[in-house]
PDB file of C-alpha atoms in Angstrom:
ATOM      1  CA  MET A   1     -30.143 -36.513 -11.763  1.00 51.00           C
ATOM      2  CA  GLU A   2     -31.136 -32.978 -11.600  1.00 54.00           C
ATOM      3  CA  GLY A   3     -35.185 -33.280 -11.375  1.00 48.00           C
ATOM      4  CA  GLY A   4     -35.490 -31.070 -15.083  1.00 53.00           C
ATOM      5  CA  GLY A   5     -35.444 -27.717 -13.484  1.00 68.00           C
ATOM      6  CA  ILE A   6     -34.941 -24.541 -15.312  1.00 83.00           C
ATOM      7  CA  PRO A   7     -31.210 -24.378 -15.780  1.00 86.00           C
ATOM      8  CA  PRO A   8     -29.686 -20.782 -14.836  1.00 90.00           C
ATOM      9  CA  ARG A   9     -29.164 -18.586 -17.518  1.00 91.00           C
ATOM     10  CA  THR A  10     -27.264 -15.555 -15.921  1.00 95.00           C
ATOM     11  CA  VAL A  11     -23.676 -15.183 -14.271  1.00 96.00           C
ATOM     12  CA  GLU A  12     -25.425 -14.620 -10.758  1.00 96.00           C
ATOM     13  CA  GLU A  13     -27.727 -17.352 -10.979  1.00 96.00           C
ATOM     14  CA  VAL A  14     -25.336 -19.721 -12.493  1.00 96.00           C
ATOM     15  CA  PHE A  15     -23.150 -18.304  -9.223  1.00 96.00           C
ATOM     16  CA  ARG A  16     -25.700 -19.487  -6.748  1.00 96.00           C
ATOM     17  CA  ASP A  17     -26.254 -22.905  -8.517  1.00 96.00           C
ATOM     18  CA  PHE A  18     -22.437 -23.630  -7.888  1.00 97.00           C
ATOM     19  CA  SER A  19     -22.725 -22.236  -4.362  1.00 96.00           C
ATOM     20  CA  GLY A  20     -25.656 -24.450  -3.286  1.00 96.00           C
ATOM     21  CA  ARG A  21     -23.687 -27.564  -4.798  1.00 97.00           C
ATOM     22  CA  ARG A  22     -20.921 -26.728  -2.988  1.00 97.00           C
ATOM     23  CA  ALA A  23     -22.529 -26.124   0.691  1.00 97.00           C
ATOM     24  CA  GLY A  24     -24.371 -29.507  -0.045  1.00 97.00           C
ATOM     25  CA  MET A  25     -20.625 -31.497  -0.924  1.00 97.00           C
ATOM     26  CA  LEU A  26     -19.187 -29.593   1.747  1.00 96.00           C
ATOM     27  CA  LYS A  27     -21.885 -30.735   4.388  1.00 97.00           C
ATOM     28  CA  ALA A  28     -21.113 -34.469   2.799  1.00 97.00           C
ATOM     29  CA  LEU A  29     -17.356 -34.570   3.395  1.00 96.00           C
ATOM     30  CA  THR A  30     -17.643 -32.460   7.393  1.00 95.00           C
ATOM     31  CA  GLU A  31     -20.914 -32.237   8.800  1.00 95.00           C
ATOM     32  CA  ASP A  32     -22.213 -35.624   7.642  1.00 96.00           C
ATOM     33  CA  VAL A  33     -18.962 -37.105   6.803  1.00 96.00           C
ATOM     34  CA  GLU A  34     -19.739 -40.159   9.088  1.00 96.00           C
ATOM     35  CA  ASP A  35     -23.106 -40.684   6.635  1.00 97.00           C
ATOM     36  CA  PHE A  36     -21.334 -40.282   3.881  1.00 96.00           C
ATOM     37  CA  TYR A  37     -18.431 -42.810   4.631  1.00 96.00           C
ATOM     38  CA  ARG A  38     -21.056 -45.253   5.556  1.00 95.00           C
ATOM     39  CA  LYS A  39     -22.758 -44.585   2.186  1.00 95.00           C
ATOM     40  CA  CYS A  40     -19.298 -44.996   0.277  1.00 95.00           C
ATOM     41  CA  ASP A  41     -19.447 -49.038   0.529  1.00 94.00           C
ATOM     42  CA  PRO A  42     -16.759 -50.426  -1.916  1.00 93.00           C
ATOM     43  CA  GLU A  43     -19.255 -53.218  -2.535  1.00 91.00           C
ATOM     44  CA  LYS A  44     -21.564 -51.636  -4.330  1.00 91.00           C
ATOM     45  CA  GLU A  45     -20.911 -50.320  -7.746  1.00 90.00           C
ATOM     46  CA  ASN A  46     -19.887 -46.928  -9.357  1.00 92.00           C
ATOM     47  CA  LEU A  47     -20.656 -44.614  -6.717  1.00 95.00           C
ATOM     48  CA  CYS A  48     -20.658 -40.239  -7.445  1.00 95.00           C
ATOM     49  CA  LEU A  49     -21.078 -37.849  -5.066  1.00 96.00           C
ATOM     50  CA  TYR A  50     -23.866 -35.539  -6.118  1.00 96.00           C
ATOM     51  CA  GLY A  51     -24.394 -31.782  -4.400  1.00 96.00           C
ATOM     52  CA  TYR A  52     -27.886 -29.746  -5.415  1.00 96.00           C
ATOM     53  CA  PRO A  53     -28.375 -26.086  -5.627  1.00 95.00           C
ATOM     54  CA  ASP A  54     -30.708 -26.462  -2.693  1.00 95.00           C
ATOM     55  CA  ALA A  55     -27.372 -27.289  -0.512  1.00 96.00           C
ATOM     56  CA  THR A  56     -28.013 -31.409  -0.179  1.00 97.00           C
ATOM     57  CA  TRP A  57     -26.203 -33.917  -1.361  1.00 97.00           C
ATOM     58  CA  GLU A  58     -26.496 -37.579  -2.461  1.00 96.00           C
ATOM     59  CA  VAL A  59     -24.438 -40.712  -2.976  1.00 96.00           C
ATOM     60  CA  ASP A  60     -25.533 -42.672  -5.955  1.00 94.00           C
ATOM     61  CA  LEU A  61     -25.100 -44.373  -9.665  1.00 92.00           C
ATOM     62  CA  PRO A  62     -24.112 -42.130 -12.542  1.00 89.00           C
ATOM     63  CA  ALA A  63     -27.032 -41.168 -15.237  1.00 84.00           C
ATOM     64  CA  GLU A  64     -27.916 -43.584 -17.382  1.00 82.00           C
ATOM     65  CA  GLU A  65     -28.310 -41.574 -20.179  1.00 79.00           C
ATOM     66  CA  VAL A  66     -25.972 -40.306 -22.545  1.00 79.00           C
ATOM     67  CA  PRO A  67     -24.768 -38.059 -23.058  1.00 82.00           C
ATOM     68  CA  PRO A  68     -26.088 -37.466 -19.556  1.00 83.00           C
ATOM     69  CA  GLU A  69     -28.022 -34.132 -18.675  1.00 86.00           C
ATOM     70  CA  LEU A  70     -24.961 -32.675 -16.607  1.00 90.00           C
ATOM     71  CA  PRO A  71     -21.142 -33.587 -16.694  1.00 93.00           C
ATOM     72  CA  GLU A  72     -20.852 -36.327 -14.066  1.00 92.00           C
ATOM     73  CA  PRO A  73     -19.006 -36.720 -11.050  1.00 94.00           C
ATOM     74  CA  ALA A  74     -15.783 -39.035 -10.318  1.00 93.00           C
ATOM     75  CA  LEU A  75     -17.345 -42.265 -10.817  1.00 91.00           C
ATOM     76  CA  GLY A  76     -16.265 -45.124  -8.304  1.00 93.00           C
ATOM     77  CA  ILE A  77     -15.364 -42.519  -5.381  1.00 94.00           C
ATOM     78  CA  ASN A  78     -16.480 -45.854  -3.147  1.00 93.00           C
ATOM     79  CA  PHE A  79     -13.994 -48.398  -4.412  1.00 92.00           C
ATOM     80  CA  ALA A  80     -10.566 -46.505  -2.674  1.00 90.00           C
ATOM     81  CA  ARG A  81     -12.862 -46.449   0.585  1.00 92.00           C
ATOM     82  CA  ASP A  82     -10.673 -48.794   2.784  1.00 91.00           C
ATOM     83  CA  GLY A  83      -7.570 -48.837   0.538  1.00 88.00           C
ATOM     84  CA  MET A  84      -6.834 -45.214   1.577  1.00 90.00           C
ATOM     85  CA  GLU A  85      -5.746 -43.491   4.815  1.00 93.00           C
ATOM     86  CA  ARG A  86      -9.298 -41.815   5.294  1.00 93.00           C
ATOM     87  CA  LYS A  87      -8.193 -38.268   5.543  1.00 93.00           C
ATOM     88  CA  ASP A  88      -6.368 -39.274   2.161  1.00 94.00           C
ATOM     89  CA  TRP A  89      -9.276 -40.445   0.517  1.00 95.00           C
ATOM     90  CA  LEU A  90     -11.953 -37.309   1.886  1.00 96.00           C
ATOM     91  CA  SER A  91      -9.184 -34.966   0.485  1.00 95.00           C
ATOM     92  CA  LEU A  92      -9.218 -37.174  -3.110  1.00 95.00           C
ATOM     93  CA  VAL A  93     -12.585 -36.816  -3.428  1.00 96.00           C
ATOM     94  CA  ALA A  94     -12.681 -32.962  -2.332  1.00 96.00           C
ATOM     95  CA  VAL A  95     -10.974 -32.249  -4.957  1.00 95.00           C
ATOM     96  CA  HIS A  96     -12.437 -34.248  -7.554  1.00 96.00           C
ATOM     97  CA  SER A  97     -15.655 -32.595  -5.822  1.00 97.00           C
ATOM     98  CA  ASP A  98     -14.037 -29.031  -7.339  1.00 97.00           C
ATOM     99  CA  ALA A  99     -13.226 -30.166 -10.308  1.00 96.00           C
ATOM    100  CA  TRP A 100     -17.136 -31.173 -10.716  1.00 97.00           C
ATOM    101  CA  LEU A 101     -18.237 -28.372  -9.722  1.00 97.00           C
ATOM    102  CA  LEU A 102     -16.153 -25.971 -12.062  1.00 96.00           C
ATOM    103  CA  ALA A 103     -17.603 -28.222 -15.113  1.00 96.00           C
ATOM    104  CA  VAL A 104     -21.158 -28.173 -14.040  1.00 96.00           C
ATOM    105  CA  SER A 105     -20.594 -23.985 -14.015  1.00 96.00           C
ATOM    106  CA  PHE A 106     -18.835 -23.816 -17.306  1.00 94.00           C
ATOM    107  CA  TYR A 107     -21.173 -26.170 -18.838  1.00 95.00           C
ATOM    108  CA  TYR A 108     -24.356 -23.586 -17.816  1.00 95.00           C
ATOM    109  CA  GLY A 109     -21.564 -20.576 -18.759  1.00 94.00           C
ATOM    110  CA  ALA A 110     -20.402 -22.219 -22.225  1.00 93.00           C
ATOM    111  CA  ARG A 111     -22.788 -19.536 -23.792  1.00 92.00           C
ATOM    112  CA  PHE A 112     -21.496 -16.633 -22.068  1.00 95.00           C
ATOM    113  CA  ASP A 113     -19.242 -14.334 -23.575  1.00 94.00           C
ATOM    114  CA  LYS A 114     -15.848 -13.260 -22.250  1.00 94.00           C
ATOM    115  CA  ASN A 115     -16.681 -11.005 -19.838  1.00 95.00           C
ATOM    116  CA  GLU A 116     -19.334 -12.979 -18.181  1.00 95.00           C
ATOM    117  CA  ARG A 117     -17.060 -16.019 -17.938  1.00 95.00           C
ATOM    118  CA  LYS A 118     -14.451 -14.331 -16.428  1.00 95.00           C
ATOM    119  CA  ARG A 119     -17.115 -12.776 -13.686  1.00 95.00           C
ATOM    120  CA  LEU A 120     -18.492 -16.023 -13.095  1.00 96.00           C
ATOM    121  CA  PHE A 121     -14.850 -17.072 -12.877  1.00 95.00           C
ATOM    122  CA  HIS A 122     -13.862 -14.781 -10.068  1.00 96.00           C
ATOM    123  CA  LEU A 123     -17.068 -15.103  -7.903  1.00 95.00           C
ATOM    124  CA  ILE A 124     -16.151 -18.921  -7.759  1.00 96.00           C
ATOM    125  CA  ASN A 125     -12.430 -18.147  -7.280  1.00 94.00           C
ATOM    126  CA  ASP A 126     -13.074 -15.870  -4.118  1.00 94.00           C
ATOM    127  CA  LEU A 127     -14.356 -19.053  -2.556  1.00 94.00           C
ATOM    128  CA  PRO A 128     -12.148 -21.523  -0.748  1.00 94.00           C
ATOM    129  CA  THR A 129     -12.219 -24.681  -2.678  1.00 95.00           C
ATOM    130  CA  VAL A 130     -13.832 -27.623  -1.033  1.00 96.00           C
ATOM    131  CA  PHE A 131     -10.489 -29.436  -0.955  1.00 95.00           C
ATOM    132  CA  ASP A 132      -9.211 -25.941   0.968  1.00 94.00           C
ATOM    133  CA  MET A 133     -12.321 -26.698   3.241  1.00 94.00           C
ATOM    134  CA  VAL A 134     -11.918 -30.287   3.928  1.00 94.00           C
ATOM    135  CA  THR A 135      -8.316 -30.049   4.554  1.00 91.00           C
ATOM    136  CA  GLY A 136      -7.803 -26.893   6.988  1.00 88.00           C
ATOM    137  CA  LYS A 137      -5.604 -25.606   4.369  1.00 74.00           C
ATOM    138  CA  LYS A 138      -4.755 -21.798   4.809  1.00 53.00           C
ATOM    139  CA  GLN A 139      -5.687 -19.270   3.113  1.00 52.00           C
ATOM    140  CA  VAL A 140      -3.894 -16.065   2.056  1.00 43.00           C
ATOM    141  CA  LYS A 141      -5.791 -12.965   4.024  1.00 43.00           C
ATOM    142  CA  GLU A 142      -7.407 -10.642   1.769  1.00 43.00           C
ATOM    143  CA  MET A 143      -6.578  -7.521   1.335  1.00 37.00           C
ATOM    144  CA  LYS A 144      -8.866  -4.986   2.191  1.00 41.00           C
ATOM    145  CA  PRO A 145      -9.498  -2.422  -0.548  1.00 40.00           C
ATOM    146  CA  ILE A 146      -7.983   0.710  -0.001  1.00 36.00           C
ATOM    147  CA  ASN A 147      -9.073   4.120  -0.639  1.00 41.00           C
ATOM    148  CA  SER A 148      -7.603   5.336  -3.861  1.00 36.00           C
ATOM    149  CA  SER A 149      -7.134   8.990  -3.196  1.00 37.00           C
ATOM    150  CA  ALA A 150      -5.261   8.070   0.075  1.00 36.00           C
ATOM    151  CA  ASN A 151      -2.991   4.541  -1.583  1.00 38.00           C
ATOM    152  CA  SER A 152      -2.259   7.085  -4.391  1.00 36.00           C
ATOM    153  CA  LYS A 153      -0.596   9.538  -1.717  1.00 35.00           C
ATOM    154  CA  LYS A 154       0.891   6.731  -0.319  1.00 37.00           C
ATOM    155  CA  THR A 155       2.753   5.471  -3.303  1.00 38.00           C
ATOM    156  CA  THR A 156       3.272   9.019  -5.070  1.00 38.00           C
ATOM    157  CA  GLY A 157       4.175  11.107  -2.350  1.00 39.00           C
ATOM    158  CA  ASN A 158       7.151   9.413  -1.369  1.00 41.00           C
ATOM    159  CA  LYS A 159       9.376   8.233  -4.931  1.00 38.00           C
ATOM    160  CA  ASN A 160      11.494   6.094  -2.541  1.00 40.00           C
ATOM    161  CA  ALA A 161       8.452   4.245  -1.284  1.00 39.00           C
ATOM    162  CA  THR A 162       9.637   0.358  -0.324  1.00 40.00           C
ATOM    163  CA  SER A 163       8.468  -2.521  -2.057  1.00 39.00           C
ATOM    164  CA  SER A 164       5.710  -3.977   1.036  1.00 37.00           C
ATOM    165  CA  GLN A 165       4.062  -0.372  -0.008  1.00 38.00           C
ATOM    166  CA  LYS A 166       4.260  -0.902  -3.350  1.00 41.00           C
ATOM    167  CA  ILE A 167       3.027  -4.057  -3.497  1.00 39.00           C
ATOM    168  CA  SER A 168       0.453  -4.150  -1.149  1.00 37.00           C
ATOM    169  CA  GLY A 169      -1.084  -1.404  -2.364  1.00 38.00           C
ATOM    170  CA  LYS A 170      -0.695  -2.742  -6.014  1.00 40.00           C
ATOM    171  CA  ARG A 171      -2.134  -6.374  -4.126  1.00 38.00           C
ATOM    172  CA  ALA A 172      -5.358  -4.556  -2.767  1.00 35.00           C
ATOM    173  CA  ALA A 173      -6.664  -1.748  -5.066  1.00 34.00           C
ATOM    174  CA  HIS A 174      -4.755  -2.717  -8.370  1.00 36.00           C
ATOM    175  CA  VAL A 175      -8.260  -1.944 -10.026  1.00 36.00           C
ATOM    176  CA  GLU A 176      -8.947   1.178  -8.217  1.00 34.00           C
ATOM    177  CA  THR A 177      -5.750   2.789  -7.575  1.00 40.00           C
ATOM    178  CA  LYS A 178      -3.067   3.794 -10.753  1.00 48.00           C
ATOM    179  CA  PRO A 179       0.634   3.385 -10.802  1.00 59.00           C
ATOM    180  CA  PRO A 180       2.149   6.810 -10.128  1.00 55.00           C
ATOM    181  CA  LYS A 181       3.221   8.542 -13.321  1.00 51.00           C
ATOM    182  CA  GLN A 182       6.976   8.364 -13.868  1.00 48.00           C
ATOM    183  CA  GLN A 183       9.007  11.353 -12.334  1.00 44.00           C
ATOM    184  CA  LYS A 184      10.981  13.881 -14.614  1.00 43.00           C
ATOM    185  CA  GLU A 185      13.360  16.187 -12.899  1.00 44.00           C
ATOM    186  CA  GLU A 186      12.425  18.469 -15.228  1.00 45.00           C
ATOM    187  CA  GLU A 187       8.848  19.688 -16.287  1.00 48.00           C
ATOM    188  CA  PRO A 188       7.360  17.952 -19.684  1.00 48.00           C
ATOM    189  CA  ASP A 189       6.425  19.636 -22.731  1.00 49.00           C
ATOM    190  CA  GLU A 190       3.225  20.712 -22.762  1.00 48.00           C
ATOM    191  CA  ASP A 191       2.306  19.298 -26.492  1.00 45.00           C
ATOM    192  CA  ASP A 192       3.636  15.991 -24.569  1.00 46.00           C
ATOM    193  CA  ASP A 193       0.537  15.243 -22.690  1.00 45.00           C
ATOM    194  CA  ASP A 194       1.341  11.624 -22.213  1.00 44.00           C
ATOM    195  CA  ALA A 195       4.906  12.003 -21.267  1.00 43.00           C
ATOM    196  CA  GLY A 196       4.131  10.433 -17.715  1.00 55.00           C
ATOM    197  CA  GLU A 197       2.459   7.647 -18.565  1.00 74.00           C
ATOM    198  CA  THR A 198       3.394   4.458 -16.712  1.00 80.00           C
ATOM    199  CA  VAL A 199       3.916   2.007 -19.078  1.00 86.00           C
ATOM    200  CA  CYS A 200       5.986  -1.644 -18.240  1.00 86.00           C
ATOM    201  CA  GLY A 201       9.221  -2.203 -18.223  1.00 85.00           C
ATOM    202  CA  ILE A 202       8.922  -5.537 -20.012  1.00 85.00           C
ATOM    203  CA  CYS A 203       6.426  -4.831 -22.888  1.00 83.00           C
ATOM    204  CA  ALA A 204       6.127  -1.698 -22.787  1.00 83.00           C
ATOM    205  CA  GLY A 205       2.028  -1.935 -22.274  1.00 82.00           C
ATOM    206  CA  PRO A 206       0.223   1.307 -20.804  1.00 83.00           C
ATOM    207  CA  TYR A 207      -1.222   0.879 -17.391  1.00 78.00           C
ATOM    208  CA  GLY A 208      -4.214  -1.138 -17.441  1.00 74.00           C
ATOM    209  CA  ALA A 209      -7.451  -0.438 -14.524  1.00 71.00           C
ATOM    210  CA  ASN A 210      -7.738  -4.024 -14.136  1.00 78.00           C
ATOM    211  CA  GLU A 211      -3.917  -5.644 -14.223  1.00 82.00           C
ATOM    212  CA  PHE A 212      -1.961  -6.437 -11.350  1.00 85.00           C
ATOM    213  CA  TRP A 213       1.473  -4.155 -11.124  1.00 87.00           C
ATOM    214  CA  ILE A 214       4.462  -4.497  -8.959  1.00 88.00           C
ATOM    215  CA  GLY A 215       7.301  -2.192  -8.501  1.00 88.00           C
ATOM    216  CA  CYS A 216      10.865  -2.809  -8.505  1.00 89.00           C
ATOM    217  CA  ASP A 217      12.730  -1.487  -5.150  1.00 88.00           C
ATOM    218  CA  VAL A 218      15.739  -0.874  -7.428  1.00 88.00           C
ATOM    219  CA  CYS A 219      15.202   0.487 -10.060  1.00 88.00           C
ATOM    220  CA  GLU A 220      11.672   1.494  -9.087  1.00 88.00           C
ATOM    221  CA  LYS A 221      10.010   0.526 -12.627  1.00 89.00           C
ATOM    222  CA  TRP A 222       6.544  -0.387 -12.950  1.00 89.00           C
ATOM    223  CA  PHE A 223       5.888  -3.911 -14.857  1.00 87.00           C
ATOM    224  CA  HIS A 224       2.514  -6.253 -15.425  1.00 86.00           C
ATOM    225  CA  GLY A 225       2.456  -8.637 -12.598  1.00 84.00           C
ATOM    226  CA  LYS A 226       1.966 -11.509 -15.416  1.00 84.00           C
ATOM    227  CA  CYS A 227       5.300 -10.110 -17.332  1.00 86.00           C
ATOM    228  CA  VAL A 228       7.658 -10.879 -14.505  1.00 84.00           C
ATOM    229  CA  LYS A 229       5.645 -13.951 -13.421  1.00 82.00           C
ATOM    230  CA  ILE A 230       4.404 -12.543 -10.118  1.00 85.00           C
ATOM    231  CA  THR A 231       0.902 -12.827  -8.695  1.00 83.00           C
ATOM    232  CA  PRO A 232      -0.313 -10.831  -6.277  1.00 82.00           C
ATOM    233  CA  ALA A 233      -0.710 -14.288  -3.979  1.00 78.00           C
ATOM    234  CA  ARG A 234       2.843 -14.269  -4.367  1.00 78.00           C
ATOM    235  CA  ALA A 235       3.666 -10.940  -4.086  1.00 80.00           C
ATOM    236  CA  GLU A 236       2.665 -11.222  -0.201  1.00 79.00           C
ATOM    237  CA  HIS A 237       5.484 -12.822   0.411  1.00 78.00           C
ATOM    238  CA  ILE A 238       8.115 -10.751  -0.921  1.00 82.00           C
ATOM    239  CA  LYS A 239       9.913  -8.109   1.074  1.00 79.00           C
ATOM    240  CA  GLN A 240      12.139  -6.102  -1.604  1.00 84.00           C
ATOM    241  CA  TYR A 241      11.395  -6.672  -5.131  1.00 85.00           C
ATOM    242  CA  LYS A 242      14.071  -6.712  -7.866  1.00 85.00           C
ATOM    243  CA  CYS A 243      12.984  -7.188 -11.318  1.00 87.00           C
ATOM    244  CA  PRO A 244      14.659  -9.275 -14.023  1.00 85.00           C
ATOM    245  CA  THR A 245      17.155  -6.945 -14.837  1.00 86.00           C
ATOM    246  CA  CYS A 246      18.073  -5.708 -11.570  1.00 85.00           C
ATOM    247  CA  SER A 247      18.264  -9.190  -9.945  1.00 80.00           C
ATOM    248  CA  LYS A 248      20.539 -10.817 -13.254  1.00 77.00           C
ATOM    249  CA  ARG A 249      22.893  -7.171 -12.747  1.00 78.00           C
ATOM    250  CA  ALA A 250      23.166  -8.567  -9.035  1.00 70.00           C
ATOM    251  CA  ARG A 251      24.341 -11.609 -10.135  1.00 67.00           C
ATOM    252  CA  THR A 252      26.650 -10.848 -12.150  1.00 64.00           C
TER     253      THR A 252
END
């Protein structure tokens, strides 16, 4: 179904391929939805929705060759067309479209190294899913990057800063901004350069520039988000954060 073009070879090329296919599928499920709905005739054989790199789409039978040139979209999307509510059917097709888009991108990216795959995923993950766009699901508003020097003053200048300051600062600029060093009442020894280095209150691991951190409002310790099972999206809805230890103390 691809026409034998040169496959994308870099992260940027794969992402452009993903973006074009995504745009085509979105067009089928939103702008051209009446045409798409009509073409998914339940009386026909297994049909698939294809998105192409040039932002076009097509409803067609699956490829005949085995294995196919690329992973195949969901088969038989037309069979459920008249057996479900229209919006539910479109949502289901959208979910399968998202799965196919990821499958194609990581099929092309199978030879990438770990960092390239991670970069590709982040580029893809910054876009709303086809499901989000079709259903109108509300997106979590992205925080604008905060100047690292200004954010540092905000978090280190006031030791009793609220969790909203800590969380939003770390969520918005966790790549650029380092958590405040642990403050000591007495000056550290001159030969102990690492005395004030921030470490995670769970795993004792040191600060990592590419990791999400969150600060406890009670004990004022800092934690890797993954260690306390807090994601940036979840942190957005927390007004006052208590770490697991402080939460346990509050219940006893």
